[in-house]
XYZ file of C-alpha atoms in Angstrom:
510
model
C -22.530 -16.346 -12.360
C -20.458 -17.557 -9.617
C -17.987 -14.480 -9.547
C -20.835 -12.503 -9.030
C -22.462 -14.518 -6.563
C -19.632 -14.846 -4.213
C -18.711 -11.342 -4.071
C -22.738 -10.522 -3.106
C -22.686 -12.564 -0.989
C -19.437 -11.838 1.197
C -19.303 -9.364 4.019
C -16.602 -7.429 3.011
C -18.125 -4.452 2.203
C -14.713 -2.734 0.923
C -14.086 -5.055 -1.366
C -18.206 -4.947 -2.558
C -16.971 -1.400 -3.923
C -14.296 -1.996 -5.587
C -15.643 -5.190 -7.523
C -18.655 -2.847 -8.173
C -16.227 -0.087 -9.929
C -14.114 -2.908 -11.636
C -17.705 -4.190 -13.390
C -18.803 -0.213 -14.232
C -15.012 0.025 -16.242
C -15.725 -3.450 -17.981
C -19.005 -2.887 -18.970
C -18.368 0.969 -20.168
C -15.361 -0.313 -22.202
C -17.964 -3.497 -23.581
C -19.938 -0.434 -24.349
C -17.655 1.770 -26.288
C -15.871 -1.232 -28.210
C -16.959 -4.281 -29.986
C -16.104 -7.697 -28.589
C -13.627 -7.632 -31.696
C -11.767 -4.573 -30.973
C -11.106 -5.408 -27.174
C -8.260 -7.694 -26.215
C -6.975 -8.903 -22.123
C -3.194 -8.949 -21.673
C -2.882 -12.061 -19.686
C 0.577 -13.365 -18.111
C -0.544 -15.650 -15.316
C 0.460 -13.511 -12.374
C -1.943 -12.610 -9.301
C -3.251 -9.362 -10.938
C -4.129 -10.778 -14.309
C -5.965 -13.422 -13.155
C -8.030 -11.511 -11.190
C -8.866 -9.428 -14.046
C -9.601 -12.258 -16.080
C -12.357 -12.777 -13.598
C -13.837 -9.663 -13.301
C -14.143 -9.406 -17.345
C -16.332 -12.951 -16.911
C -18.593 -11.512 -14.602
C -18.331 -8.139 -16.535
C -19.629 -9.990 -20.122
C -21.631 -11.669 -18.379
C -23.471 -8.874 -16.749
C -22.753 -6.907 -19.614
C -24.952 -9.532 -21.916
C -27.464 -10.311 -19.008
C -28.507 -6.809 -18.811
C -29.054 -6.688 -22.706
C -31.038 -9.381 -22.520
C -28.771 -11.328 -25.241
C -29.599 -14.983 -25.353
C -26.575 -16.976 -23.784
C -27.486 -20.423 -25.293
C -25.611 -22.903 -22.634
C -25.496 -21.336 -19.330
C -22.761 -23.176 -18.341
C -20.787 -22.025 -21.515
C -22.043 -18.371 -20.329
C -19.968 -18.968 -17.152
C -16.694 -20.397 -18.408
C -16.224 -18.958 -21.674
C -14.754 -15.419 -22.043
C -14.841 -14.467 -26.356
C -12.774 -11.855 -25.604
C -9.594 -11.946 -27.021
C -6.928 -12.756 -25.422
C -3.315 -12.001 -25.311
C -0.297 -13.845 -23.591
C 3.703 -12.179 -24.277
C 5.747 -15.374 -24.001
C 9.200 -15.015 -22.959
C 12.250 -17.676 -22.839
C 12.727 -16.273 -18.827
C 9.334 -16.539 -17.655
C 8.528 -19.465 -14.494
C 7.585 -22.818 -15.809
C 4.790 -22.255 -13.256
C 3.367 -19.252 -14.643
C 3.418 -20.721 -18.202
C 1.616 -24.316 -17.256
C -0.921 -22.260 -15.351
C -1.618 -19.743 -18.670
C -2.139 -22.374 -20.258
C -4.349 -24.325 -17.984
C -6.261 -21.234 -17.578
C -6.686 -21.068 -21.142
C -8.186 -24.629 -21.868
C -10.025 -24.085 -19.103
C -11.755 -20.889 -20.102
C -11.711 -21.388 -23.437
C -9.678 -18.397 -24.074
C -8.657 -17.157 -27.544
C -5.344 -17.183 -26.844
C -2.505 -15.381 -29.280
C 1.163 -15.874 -28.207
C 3.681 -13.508 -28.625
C 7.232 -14.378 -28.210
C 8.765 -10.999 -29.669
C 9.509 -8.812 -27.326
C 6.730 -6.540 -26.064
C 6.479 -3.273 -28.383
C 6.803 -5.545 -31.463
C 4.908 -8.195 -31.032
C 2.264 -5.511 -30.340
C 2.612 -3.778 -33.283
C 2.580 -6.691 -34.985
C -0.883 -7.754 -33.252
C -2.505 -4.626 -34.329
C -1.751 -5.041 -37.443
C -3.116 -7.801 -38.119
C -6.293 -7.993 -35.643
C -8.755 -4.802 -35.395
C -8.159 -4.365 -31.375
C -8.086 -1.184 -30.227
C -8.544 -1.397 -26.592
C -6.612 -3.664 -24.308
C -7.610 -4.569 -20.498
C -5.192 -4.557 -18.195
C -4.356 -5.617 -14.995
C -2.098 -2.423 -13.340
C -2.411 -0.767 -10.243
C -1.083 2.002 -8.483
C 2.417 1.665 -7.292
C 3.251 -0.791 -10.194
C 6.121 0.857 -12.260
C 3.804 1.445 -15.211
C 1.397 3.032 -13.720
C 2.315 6.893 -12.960
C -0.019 8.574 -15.058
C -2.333 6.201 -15.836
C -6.276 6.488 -15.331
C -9.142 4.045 -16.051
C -9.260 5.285 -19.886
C -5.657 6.042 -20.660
C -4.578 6.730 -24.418
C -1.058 5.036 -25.335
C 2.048 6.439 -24.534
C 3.808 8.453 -27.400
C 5.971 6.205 -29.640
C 4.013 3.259 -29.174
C 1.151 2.015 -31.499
C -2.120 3.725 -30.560
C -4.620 1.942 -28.426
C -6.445 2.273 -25.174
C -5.708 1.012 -22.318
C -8.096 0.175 -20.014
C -7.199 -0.427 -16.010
C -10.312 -1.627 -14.354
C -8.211 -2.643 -10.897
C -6.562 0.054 -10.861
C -7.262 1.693 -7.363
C -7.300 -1.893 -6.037
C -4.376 -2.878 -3.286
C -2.424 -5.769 -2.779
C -4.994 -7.061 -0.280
C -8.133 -5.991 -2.367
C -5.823 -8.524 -4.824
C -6.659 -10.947 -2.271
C -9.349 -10.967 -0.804
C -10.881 -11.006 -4.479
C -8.880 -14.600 -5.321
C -9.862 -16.025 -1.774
C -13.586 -14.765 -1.684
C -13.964 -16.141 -4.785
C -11.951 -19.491 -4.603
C -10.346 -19.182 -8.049
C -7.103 -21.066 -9.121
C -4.064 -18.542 -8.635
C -0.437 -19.721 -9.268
C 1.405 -22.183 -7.063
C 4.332 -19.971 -6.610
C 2.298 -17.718 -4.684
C 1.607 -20.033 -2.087
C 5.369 -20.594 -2.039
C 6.202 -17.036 -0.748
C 6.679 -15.574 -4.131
C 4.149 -12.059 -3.794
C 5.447 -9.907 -6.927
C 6.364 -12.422 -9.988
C 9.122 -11.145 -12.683
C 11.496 -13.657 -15.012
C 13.767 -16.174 -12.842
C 16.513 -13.815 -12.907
C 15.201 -11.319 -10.807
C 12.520 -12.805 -8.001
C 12.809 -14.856 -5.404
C 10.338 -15.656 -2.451
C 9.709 -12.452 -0.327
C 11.748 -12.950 2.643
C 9.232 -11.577 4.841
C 7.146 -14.629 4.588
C 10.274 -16.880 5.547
C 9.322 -19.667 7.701
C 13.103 -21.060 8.727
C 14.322 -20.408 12.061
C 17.858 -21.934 10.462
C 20.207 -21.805 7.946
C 20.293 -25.689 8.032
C 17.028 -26.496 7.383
C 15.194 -26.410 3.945
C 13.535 -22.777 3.435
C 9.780 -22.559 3.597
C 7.938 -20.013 2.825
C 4.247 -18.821 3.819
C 1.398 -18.574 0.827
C 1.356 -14.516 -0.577
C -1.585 -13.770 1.288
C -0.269 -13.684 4.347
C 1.961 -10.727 3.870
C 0.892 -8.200 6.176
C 2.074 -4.628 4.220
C 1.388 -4.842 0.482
C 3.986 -1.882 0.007
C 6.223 -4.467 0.435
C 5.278 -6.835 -2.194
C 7.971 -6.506 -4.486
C 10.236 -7.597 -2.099
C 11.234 -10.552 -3.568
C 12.424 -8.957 -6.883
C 16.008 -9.072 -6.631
C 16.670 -5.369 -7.443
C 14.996 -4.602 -4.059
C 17.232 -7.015 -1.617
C 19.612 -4.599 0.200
C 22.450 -7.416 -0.723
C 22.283 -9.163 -3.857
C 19.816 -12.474 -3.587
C 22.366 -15.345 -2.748
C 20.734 -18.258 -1.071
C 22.645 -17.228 2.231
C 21.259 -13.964 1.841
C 17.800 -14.814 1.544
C 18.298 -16.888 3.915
C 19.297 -14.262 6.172
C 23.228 -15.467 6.989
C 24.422 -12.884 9.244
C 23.370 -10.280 7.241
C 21.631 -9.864 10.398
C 18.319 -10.075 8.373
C 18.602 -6.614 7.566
C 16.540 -6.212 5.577
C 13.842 -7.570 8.110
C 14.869 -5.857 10.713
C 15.450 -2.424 8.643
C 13.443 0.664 10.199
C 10.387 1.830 9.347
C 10.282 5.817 9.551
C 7.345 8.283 9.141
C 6.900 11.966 9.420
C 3.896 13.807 11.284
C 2.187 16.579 9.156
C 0.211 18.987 10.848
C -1.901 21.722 8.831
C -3.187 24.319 9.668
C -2.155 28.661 10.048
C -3.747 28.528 13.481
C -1.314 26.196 14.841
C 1.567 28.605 12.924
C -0.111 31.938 14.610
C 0.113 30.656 18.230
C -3.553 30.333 18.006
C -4.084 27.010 19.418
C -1.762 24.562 21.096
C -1.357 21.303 19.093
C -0.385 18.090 21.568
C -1.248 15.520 18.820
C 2.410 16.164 17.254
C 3.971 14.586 20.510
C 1.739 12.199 21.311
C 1.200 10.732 17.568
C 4.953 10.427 17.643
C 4.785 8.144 20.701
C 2.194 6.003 19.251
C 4.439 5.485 16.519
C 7.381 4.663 18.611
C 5.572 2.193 21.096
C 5.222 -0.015 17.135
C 8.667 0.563 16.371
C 8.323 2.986 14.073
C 10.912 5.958 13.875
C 9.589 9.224 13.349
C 11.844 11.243 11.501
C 10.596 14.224 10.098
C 7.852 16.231 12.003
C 6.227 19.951 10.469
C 3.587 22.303 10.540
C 2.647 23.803 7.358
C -0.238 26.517 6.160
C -3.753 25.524 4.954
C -2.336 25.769 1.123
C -3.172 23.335 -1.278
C 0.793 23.809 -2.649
C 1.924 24.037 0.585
C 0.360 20.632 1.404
C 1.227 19.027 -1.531
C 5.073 19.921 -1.751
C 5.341 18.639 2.129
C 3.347 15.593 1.435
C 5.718 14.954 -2.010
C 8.850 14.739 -0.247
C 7.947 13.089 3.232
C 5.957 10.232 1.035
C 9.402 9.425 -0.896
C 11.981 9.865 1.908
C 9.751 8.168 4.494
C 8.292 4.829 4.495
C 4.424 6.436 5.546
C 3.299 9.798 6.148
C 0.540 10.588 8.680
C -1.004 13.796 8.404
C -4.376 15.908 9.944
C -5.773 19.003 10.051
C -7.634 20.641 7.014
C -10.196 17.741 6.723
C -14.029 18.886 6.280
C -16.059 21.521 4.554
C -14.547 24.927 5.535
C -12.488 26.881 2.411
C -9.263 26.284 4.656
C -9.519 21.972 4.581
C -6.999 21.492 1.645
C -5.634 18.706 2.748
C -6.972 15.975 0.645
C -6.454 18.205 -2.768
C -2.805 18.707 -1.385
C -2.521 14.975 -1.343
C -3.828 14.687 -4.792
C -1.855 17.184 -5.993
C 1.345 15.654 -4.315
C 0.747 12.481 -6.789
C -0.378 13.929 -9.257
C -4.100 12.726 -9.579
C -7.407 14.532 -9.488
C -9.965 14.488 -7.036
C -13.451 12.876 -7.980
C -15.962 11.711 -5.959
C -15.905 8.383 -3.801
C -19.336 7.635 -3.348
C -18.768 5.287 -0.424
C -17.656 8.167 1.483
C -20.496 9.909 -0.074
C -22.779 7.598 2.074
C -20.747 7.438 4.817
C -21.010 11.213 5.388
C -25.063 11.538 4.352
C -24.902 8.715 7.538
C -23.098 11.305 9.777
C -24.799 14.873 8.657
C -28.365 13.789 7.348
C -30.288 16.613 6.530
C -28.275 19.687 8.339
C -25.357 19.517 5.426
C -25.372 22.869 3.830
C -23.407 22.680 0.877
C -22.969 19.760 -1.840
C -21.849 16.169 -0.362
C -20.624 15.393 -3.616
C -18.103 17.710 -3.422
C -17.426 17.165 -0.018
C -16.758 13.494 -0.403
C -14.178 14.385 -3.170
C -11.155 12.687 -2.355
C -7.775 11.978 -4.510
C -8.664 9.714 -7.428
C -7.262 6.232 -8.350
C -4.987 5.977 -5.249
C -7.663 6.581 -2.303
C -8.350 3.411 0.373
C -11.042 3.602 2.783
C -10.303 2.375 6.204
C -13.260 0.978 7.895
C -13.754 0.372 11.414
C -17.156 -0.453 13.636
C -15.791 2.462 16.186
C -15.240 5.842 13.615
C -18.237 7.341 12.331
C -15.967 8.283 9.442
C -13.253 6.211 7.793
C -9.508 6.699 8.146
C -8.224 7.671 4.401
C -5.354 5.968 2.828
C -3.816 7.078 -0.375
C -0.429 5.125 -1.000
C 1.744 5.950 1.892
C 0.174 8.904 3.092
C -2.781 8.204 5.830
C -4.976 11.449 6.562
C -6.528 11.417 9.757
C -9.796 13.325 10.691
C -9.046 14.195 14.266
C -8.910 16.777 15.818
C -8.457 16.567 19.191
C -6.093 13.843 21.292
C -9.489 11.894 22.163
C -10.610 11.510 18.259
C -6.599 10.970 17.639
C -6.555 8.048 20.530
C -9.606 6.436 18.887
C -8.517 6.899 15.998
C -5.456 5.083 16.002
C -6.739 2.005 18.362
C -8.454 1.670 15.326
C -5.947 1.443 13.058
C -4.036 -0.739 14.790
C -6.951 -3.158 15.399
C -7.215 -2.996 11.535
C -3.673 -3.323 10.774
C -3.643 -6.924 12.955
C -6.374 -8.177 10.477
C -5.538 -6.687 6.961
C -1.821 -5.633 7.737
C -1.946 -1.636 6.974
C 1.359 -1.099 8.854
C 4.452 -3.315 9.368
C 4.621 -3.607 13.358
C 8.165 -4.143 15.301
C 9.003 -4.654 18.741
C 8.485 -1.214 20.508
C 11.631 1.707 21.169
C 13.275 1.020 24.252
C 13.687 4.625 25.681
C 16.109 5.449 28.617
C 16.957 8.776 30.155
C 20.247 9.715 32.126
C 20.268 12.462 34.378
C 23.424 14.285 35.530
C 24.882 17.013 36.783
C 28.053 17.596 34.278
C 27.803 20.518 31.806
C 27.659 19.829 28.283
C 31.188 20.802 27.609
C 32.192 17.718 29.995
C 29.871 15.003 28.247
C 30.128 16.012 25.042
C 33.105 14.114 24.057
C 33.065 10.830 25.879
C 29.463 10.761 24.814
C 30.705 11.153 20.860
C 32.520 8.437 21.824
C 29.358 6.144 23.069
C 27.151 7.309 20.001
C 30.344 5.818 17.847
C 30.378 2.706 19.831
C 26.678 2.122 19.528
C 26.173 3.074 15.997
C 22.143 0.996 16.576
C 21.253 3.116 19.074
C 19.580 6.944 19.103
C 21.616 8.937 21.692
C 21.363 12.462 22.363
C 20.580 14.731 25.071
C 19.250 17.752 26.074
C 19.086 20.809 28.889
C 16.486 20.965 31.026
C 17.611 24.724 31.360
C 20.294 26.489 30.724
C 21.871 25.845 34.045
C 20.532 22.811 34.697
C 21.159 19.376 34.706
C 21.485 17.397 31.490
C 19.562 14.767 30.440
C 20.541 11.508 27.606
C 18.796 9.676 26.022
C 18.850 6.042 24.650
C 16.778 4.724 22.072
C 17.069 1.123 20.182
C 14.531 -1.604 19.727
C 17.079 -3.921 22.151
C 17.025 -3.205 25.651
C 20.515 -4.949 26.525
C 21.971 -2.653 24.111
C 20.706 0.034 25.867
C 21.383 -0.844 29.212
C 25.356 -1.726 27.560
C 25.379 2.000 26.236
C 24.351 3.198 29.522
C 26.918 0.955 31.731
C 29.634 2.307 28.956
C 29.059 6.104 29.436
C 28.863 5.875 33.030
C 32.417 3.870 33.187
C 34.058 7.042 31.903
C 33.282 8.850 34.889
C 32.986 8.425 38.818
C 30.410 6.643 40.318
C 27.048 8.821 40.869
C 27.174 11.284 38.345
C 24.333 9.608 36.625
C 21.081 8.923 38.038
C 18.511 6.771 36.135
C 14.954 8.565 35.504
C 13.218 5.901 33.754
């Protein structure tokens, strides 16, 4: 079976893992339900089709292993008996509907159309066929998926069936890296910068992948996989654009590509009571928030919090939706106080269950002197949990969503730690990096009382720039600060403030 095959034989051994969970859903859904009674909700876009694939290899192995005569191999690999279903609506892309199609005559599929909208056309379909579970293709962070497990009953109100998710812990780039291992036919439109398809009133092509250096010149757009953050896939939906989708906005007409040039923040979690007694001193705060900086990244929220599992998770629930990604540490391991990856859980709202690479990744590191149940200890939040791998970290960096858990615990494992990540973020595109914060400092000898005005004055006049100040003692000098991503505009901010007094009462530090 070619799906198979490629996947076995491909190096990537993240994306080994999660074809080898997809295949356990398929075949323990092909194992509760007949062929009859299981249906794939098909609409031509990148997730779909990639769950189309995995349920051929799934039958397939599903059959194989029951040793269930196939009759034509070749009709083994291309035809799929499950049925399957395909909502048609008067908005959709002519694009996505040829390639349904195509995909359907190609496969074989049994296709049923629905052109009602959604809820009725389902009811309808029930009804009249005996399905009772439907496949779909949802991950987490799609809009429809809070709540949602591999096995999830209906929602009240609508008809009941189950619903059953085998991708849905993958990421955009697990997305990906499936289609491209495996060399299957995907939709033109996503090698025209489209990366998150809806009707052809709301998407566009994500601007991120803009190839135009003018407004003169016809817009091009780079294929979907070469967007480097997949929290920004739905980015071309027109609900997201920070001005309404005209072609001079997408274009970026001086709306000073805003929206490109928009700032990424984060906020620094530390856990842990000793750190809150005074026990220990805790230089990762500072130094983590100078890493950040030096990618252009703005960190705007930075705390300390107990070794609680509530604590933890009512931190981690508001930085995660007022920042754009959270970075926390402390409370990683074995000891009773590590909460920190049940406070993640809990923060959106999944359980923890075992991840059995991590399993293996932490027999690897302990062997035989581990004390207390692995399984337990690789528990990590369910469903929304990314391993980071890298050739340097005897233990993988932990993504779940936004939030990105780091297992140091000292500024040595911390520098490692994040040379790592961003040597992985260059090749798989973790974080969105910017030009670096330009960072001046003024020293001078007037008292606050004398700069504080004219200064208001600057920070109104410079509304890019981060300028503040502070005392280096009470009767000491003061020192301001400039930070901005442009270093004229610094230097202008600088050359403004010091116009408003004599010459010399500043003096540059760095």
């Amino acid at each position: 079976m070619e799906i198979d095959k490629a996947i076995k034989e491909c190096d990537d051994r993240r994306l080994k893992t999660k074809y080898s969970n997809a295949i356990y859903v398929i075949q323990r859904a092909l194992a509760l339900y007949s062929v009859e009674e299981l249906a794939l909700s098909f609409n031509g876009g990148k997730d779909s089709t990639v769950l189309l694939h995995l349920l051929r290899a799934g039958y397939y192995l599903h059959m194989a292993g029951r040793n269930m005569s196939f009759g034509n191999h070749g009709d083994a690999e291309t035809t799929l008996p499950i049925r399957t279903i395909y909502f048609e609506s008067p908005t959709v892309f002519p694009e996505i509907n040829s390639f349904t199609y195509e995909t359907a005559s190609i496969f074989r599929l049994q296709m049923d159309i629905v052109r009602s909208d959604f809820k009725s056309g389902l009811e309808a379909l029930l009804k009249a066929k005996p399905i009772r579970a439907f496949f779909l293709g949802v991950r987490i962070g799609d809009p429809t998926a809070v709540g949602q497990e591999q096995f999830s009953p209906s929602s009240p109100g609508w008809p009941p069936f189950m619903r059953v998710n085998p991708i849905l812990d993958w990421s955009y780039r697990d997305v990906w890296e499936f289609l491209l291992t495996c060399k299957v036919s995907y939709c033109s439109l996503y090698d025209q910068g489209y990366t998150s398809i809806g009707s052809i009133h709301n998407t566009v092509p994500n601007a991120l992948l803009s190839q135009s250096k003018s407004t003169s010149s016809e817009d091009k757009f780079k294929p979907a996989y070469m967007l480097s953050d997949g929290r920004l896939e739905r980015a071309g939906r027109a609900k997201n654009f920070i001005s309404q989708p005209s072609s001079a906005a997408v274009k970026g007409v001086k709306n000073e590509d805003h929206f490109m040039k928009s700032m990424f923040t984060a906020s620094v979690i530390a856990v842990g009571e000793e750190i809150l007694f005074g026990t220990v001193e805790d230089p990762m705060r500072s130094i983590l928030s100078r890493k950040l900086h030096s990618i252009g990244w703005a960190v705007s929220h930075v705390a300390v919090i107990r070794n609680d599992i509530d604590s933890v998770a009512d931190e981690v629930e508001r930085q995660k939706s007022m920042t754009d990604m959270v970075f926390i540490y402390g409370g990683f391991g074995s000891l009773p106080s590590d909460v920190t990856a049940a406070g993640v859980a809990k923060a959106f709202g999944v359980r923890m269950a075992p991840e059995k690479e991590f399993e293996e990744y932490l027999q690897h590191l302990m062997g035989e002197k581990c004390t207390v149940d692995r399984n337990e200890m690789a528990k990590l939040p369910e469903g929304i949990t990314e391993l980071l791998h890298h050739d340097n970290l005897s233990v993988p960096l932990i993504k779940c969503q936004n939030v990105i858990i780091l297992t140091a615990t000292n500024v040595e494992e911390l520098e490692q730690e994040w040379d790592c990540l961003i040597e992985l973020t260059r090749s798989h595109g973790y974080l969105l990096m910017t030009g670096p914060f330009v960072s001046k400092r003024l020293a001078t000898t007037l008292s606050d009382v004398e700069i504080a005005e004219p200064l208001s004055e600057i920070c109104m006049e410079f509304p890019d720039l981060v300028i503040g100040g502070y005392r280096v003692s009470r009767r000491g000098p003061v020192v301001v600060t400039f930070k901005g991503k442009d270093k004229a505009r610094s230097s202008a901010a600088i050359a403004a403030l010091c116009k408003k007094f004599h010459h010399g009462t500043f003096s540059e530090i760095d």
